[in-house]
Short mmCIF file of C-alpha atoms in Angstrom, two decimals:
data_model
loop_
_atom_site.label_atom_id
_atom_site.label_comp_id
_atom_site.label_asym_id
_atom_site.label_seq_id
_atom_site.Cartn_x
_atom_site.Cartn_y
_atom_site.Cartn_z
CA ASP A 1 115.89 73.71 98.81
CA GLN A 2 113.95 76.26 100.81
CA GLN A 3 116.26 78.77 102.50
CA VAL A 4 113.75 79.94 104.91
CA LYS A 5 111.76 77.20 106.97
CA GLN A 6 109.24 77.44 109.14
CA ASN A 7 108.86 73.81 110.48
CA SER A 8 105.53 74.28 112.70
CA PRO A 9 102.63 74.67 110.53
CA SER A 10 100.32 75.79 113.51
CA LEU A 11 100.29 77.04 116.59
CA SER A 12 97.50 77.50 119.25
CA VAL A 13 97.73 79.56 122.46
CA GLN A 14 95.31 81.05 125.01
CA GLU A 15 94.71 84.69 125.11
CA GLY A 16 96.98 86.35 127.27
CA ARG A 17 100.03 83.89 127.13
CA ILE A 18 103.03 84.03 124.86
CA SER A 19 103.10 82.90 121.37
CA ILE A 20 106.54 81.87 119.99
CA LEU A 21 107.16 81.28 116.59
CA ASN A 22 110.19 79.97 115.16
CA CYS A 23 112.22 80.10 111.95
CA ASP A 24 115.39 78.63 110.49
CA TYR A 25 117.37 79.63 107.64
CA THR A 26 120.30 77.93 105.74
CA ASN A 27 122.20 81.01 103.61
CA SER A 28 124.37 82.46 106.30
CA MET A 29 125.09 85.34 104.01
CA PHE A 30 121.29 86.65 105.30
CA ASP A 31 121.65 89.67 107.06
CA TYR A 32 118.05 91.00 107.31
CA PHE A 33 115.20 89.15 108.40
CA LEU A 34 111.57 90.35 108.41
CA TRP A 35 108.27 88.88 109.59
CA TYR A 36 104.94 89.12 107.99
CA LYS A 37 101.21 88.38 109.06
CA LYS A 38 98.44 87.38 106.57
CA TYR A 39 94.88 87.59 107.38
CA PRO A 40 92.44 85.67 105.04
CA ALA A 41 91.46 87.64 101.72
CA GLU A 42 94.28 89.97 102.55
CA GLY A 43 97.79 90.63 101.56
CA PRO A 44 100.86 90.10 104.05
CA THR A 45 101.40 93.02 106.16
CA PHE A 46 104.97 93.86 107.24
CA LEU A 47 105.37 93.59 111.28
CA ILE A 48 108.89 93.70 112.31
CA SER A 49 112.41 93.18 111.20
CA ILE A 50 115.53 92.56 112.50
CA SER A 51 119.27 93.37 111.02
CA SER A 52 121.99 90.50 111.65
CA ILE A 53 124.03 93.15 113.64
CA LYS A 54 121.43 92.58 116.17
CA ASP A 55 120.01 90.04 118.25
CA LYS A 56 116.72 91.47 119.63
CA ASN A 57 114.32 93.93 118.36
CA GLU A 58 111.23 94.83 120.17
CA ASP A 59 108.37 96.48 119.12
CA GLY A 60 105.25 96.62 121.25
CA ARG A 61 104.18 93.14 121.92
CA PHE A 62 106.29 91.88 119.30
CA THR A 63 109.96 91.06 119.46
CA VAL A 64 112.05 88.87 117.18
CA PHE A 65 115.40 87.38 118.41
CA LEU A 66 118.14 86.14 116.43
CA ASN A 67 120.75 83.53 116.91
CA LYS A 68 122.96 83.42 114.14
CA SER A 69 125.28 80.80 115.12
CA ALA A 70 122.44 78.51 115.03
CA LYS A 71 120.64 80.62 112.06
CA HIS A 72 117.43 80.43 113.84
CA LEU A 73 115.06 83.39 114.88
CA SER A 74 111.98 83.70 116.53
CA LEU A 75 108.93 86.01 116.98
CA HIS A 76 107.43 86.50 120.37
CA ILE A 77 104.27 87.80 120.96
CA VAL A 78 103.04 88.62 124.35
CA PRO A 79 100.51 88.96 125.70
CA SER A 80 98.62 87.22 122.94
CA GLN A 81 95.53 88.53 121.84
CA PRO A 82 92.39 86.94 119.57
CA GLY A 83 93.12 89.19 116.75
CA ASP A 84 96.71 88.02 116.46
CA SER A 85 95.23 84.64 114.82
CA ALA A 86 96.90 85.00 111.51
CA VAL A 87 99.24 83.26 109.19
CA TYR A 88 103.07 84.72 110.39
CA PHE A 89 105.75 84.23 107.45
CA CYS A 90 109.40 84.55 108.12
CA ALA A 91 111.31 86.16 105.41
CA ALA A 92 114.62 87.24 104.20
CA PRO A 93 116.24 89.32 100.80
CA SER A 94 117.61 86.62 98.62
CA ASN A 95 120.36 89.03 97.96
CA SER A 96 121.60 92.47 99.01
CA GLY A 97 120.18 95.41 98.27
CA ASN A 98 116.62 95.63 96.24
CA THR A 99 115.94 92.07 95.95
CA PRO A 100 112.74 90.29 96.31
CA LEU A 101 112.26 88.31 99.71
CA VAL A 102 112.05 84.47 100.10
CA PHE A 103 109.47 83.13 102.77
CA GLY A 104 109.15 80.61 104.92
CA LYS A 105 106.28 78.62 104.28
CA GLY A 106 104.18 80.09 107.33
CA THR A 107 102.79 79.32 110.76
CA ARG A 108 98.89 79.72 111.56
CA LEU A 109 98.53 80.91 114.91
CA SER A 110 95.22 80.57 116.67
CA VAL A 111 94.46 82.83 119.89
CA ILE A 112 91.89 81.20 121.75
CA ALA A 113 89.91 83.30 124.14
CA SER B 1 103.64 102.87 103.02
CA ALA B 2 102.83 102.81 99.65
CA VAL B 3 99.07 101.51 99.11
CA ILE B 4 98.50 98.60 96.30
CA SER B 5 95.47 97.66 94.72
CA GLN B 6 94.83 94.48 92.41
CA LYS B 7 91.82 93.82 89.81
CA PRO B 8 90.24 91.76 90.18
CA SER B 9 89.77 90.49 93.55
CA ARG B 10 88.63 87.06 92.73
CA ASP B 11 87.83 84.86 89.71
CA ILE B 12 86.54 81.57 88.45
CA CYS B 13 88.13 80.68 84.68
CA GLN B 14 87.83 78.06 82.63
CA ARG B 15 90.56 75.53 81.70
CA GLY B 16 92.32 77.03 78.61
CA THR B 17 91.51 80.50 78.77
CA SER B 18 93.66 83.57 80.14
CA LEU B 19 93.02 86.14 82.89
CA THR B 20 95.01 89.49 83.25
CA ILE B 21 95.46 90.58 86.92
CA GLN B 22 96.07 94.52 87.30
CA CYS B 23 98.49 96.21 89.98
CA GLN B 24 98.20 100.07 90.73
CA VAL B 25 100.39 101.68 93.44
CA ASP B 26 99.56 105.12 94.65
CA SER B 27 103.18 105.97 94.26
CA GLN B 28 106.27 105.48 92.08
CA VAL B 29 108.25 102.53 93.53
CA THR B 30 111.51 101.16 92.77
CA MET B 31 110.77 97.48 92.16
CA MET B 32 107.62 95.61 91.46
CA PHE B 33 107.19 91.78 91.92
CA TRP B 34 104.72 89.04 91.15
CA TYR B 35 104.30 86.18 93.80
CA ARG B 36 102.03 83.28 93.86
CA GLN B 37 100.70 81.12 96.94
CA GLN B 38 99.20 78.01 96.25
CA PRO B 39 96.99 76.21 98.67
CA GLY B 40 98.95 75.64 102.07
CA GLN B 41 102.03 76.78 100.74
CA SER B 42 104.53 79.54 100.84
CA LEU B 43 104.75 82.63 98.84
CA THR B 44 106.61 82.33 96.03
CA LEU B 45 108.15 84.33 93.51
CA ILE B 46 107.25 84.40 90.09
CA ALA B 47 108.80 87.29 88.39
CA THR B 48 110.46 90.78 88.67
CA ALA B 49 108.74 93.51 86.78
CA ASN B 50 110.93 95.81 85.06
CA GLN B 51 109.58 99.16 83.98
CA GLY B 52 110.23 99.42 79.87
CA SER B 53 111.91 96.21 79.48
CA GLU B 54 111.23 92.30 80.05
CA ALA B 55 110.31 90.93 83.21
CA THR B 56 112.83 88.70 85.17
CA TYR B 57 111.89 85.33 85.96
CA GLU B 58 112.14 82.50 88.68
CA SER B 59 113.48 79.61 87.78
CA GLY B 60 110.21 77.29 86.68
CA PHE B 61 108.40 80.18 85.53
CA VAL B 62 108.48 81.23 81.68
CA ILE B 63 107.15 84.35 79.61
CA ASP B 64 104.69 82.29 77.63
CA LYS B 65 103.00 81.10 80.34
CA PHE B 66 103.39 84.48 82.52
CA PRO B 67 103.53 87.45 80.46
CA ILE B 68 104.24 90.69 82.50
CA SER B 69 104.26 94.38 81.61
CA ARG B 70 105.10 97.24 83.45
CA PRO B 71 104.75 100.45 81.22
CA ASN B 72 105.27 102.90 84.00
CA LEU B 73 106.77 103.06 87.80
CA THR B 74 103.17 102.85 89.36
CA PHE B 75 100.99 99.97 87.37
CA SER B 76 102.03 96.61 86.02
CA THR B 77 99.80 93.38 85.06
CA LEU B 78 100.25 89.52 85.20
CA THR B 79 98.50 87.51 82.57
CA VAL B 80 98.15 83.62 83.30
CA SER B 81 97.88 81.98 80.19
CA ASN B 82 96.08 78.73 78.98
CA MET B 83 95.22 77.79 82.27
CA SER B 84 95.06 74.82 84.17
CA PRO B 85 93.31 73.61 87.65
CA GLU B 86 97.31 73.75 88.66
CA ASP B 87 97.11 77.72 88.28
CA SER B 88 94.52 77.83 91.07
CA SER B 89 96.52 80.02 93.43
CA ILE B 90 96.32 83.67 94.94
CA TYR B 91 98.53 85.96 93.15
CA LEU B 92 100.08 88.83 94.87
CA CYS B 93 101.78 92.02 93.54
CA SER B 94 104.29 93.41 95.72
CA VAL B 95 106.67 96.55 95.66
CA ILE B 96 109.54 98.15 97.25
CA GLU B 97 110.09 101.58 97.88
CA GLY B 98 113.40 103.34 97.71
CA LEU B 99 116.03 101.42 99.41
CA SER B 100 114.64 99.30 101.73
CA TYR B 101 114.18 95.58 102.27
CA GLU B 102 110.71 95.77 103.42
CA GLN B 103 108.21 94.96 100.37
CA TYR B 104 104.37 96.15 100.52
CA PHE B 105 101.77 93.60 99.26
CA GLY B 106 98.69 93.85 97.64
CA PRO B 107 95.48 92.17 98.51
CA GLY B 108 95.79 89.62 96.29
CA THR B 109 93.90 87.88 93.39
CA ARG B 110 92.36 84.68 94.12
CA LEU B 111 92.07 82.66 90.73
CA THR B 112 90.35 79.32 90.76
CA VAL B 113 90.45 77.34 87.44
CA THR B 114 87.50 74.64 86.66
#
């Protein structure tokens, strides 16, 4: 049973517009969430994170929103750039402390110039 | 952040053979993990590589198929044994530094089994 779900396998956005990537989770014990970006032939790279004590975290063009009651988070990228084209994974620690992350299936973002 | 290298970067192997993948980190790290990403799928945890003791495997993965070594705090190997085409995947080494939720990943090893 997938604890972290990304229901949109792909998303296409025009350059300069906002990209919104969504993620749902089932485990109410999750208290920290991370987004990773993956280019072809490279490993995933950490992008941004959010603790469950916050509902928003912003870093430049990237903002993550957390809605705990809905068990939903989203990643906003604005303005979107062609270099943002990649697969984005939502993740959460499987347990507290130094435990491995569980990942969603990813959403492939294509930013069209 | 830790810099992670993996060898080989890719390989094409015949059914029934074994391949050992190496993961080298440029600093001592708390935790090391091995993941697999099958085509179109998520990153699936294979096991946690424990320094000086047997790895901890996730459900569906066994030591006979995926033996793992971690002789020190900067190095680990994953062997994919008796390969079949279903083992064709990207295999990724990942680490945690200190007390952190963030994991860092190597570039991956793309394995194709024919």
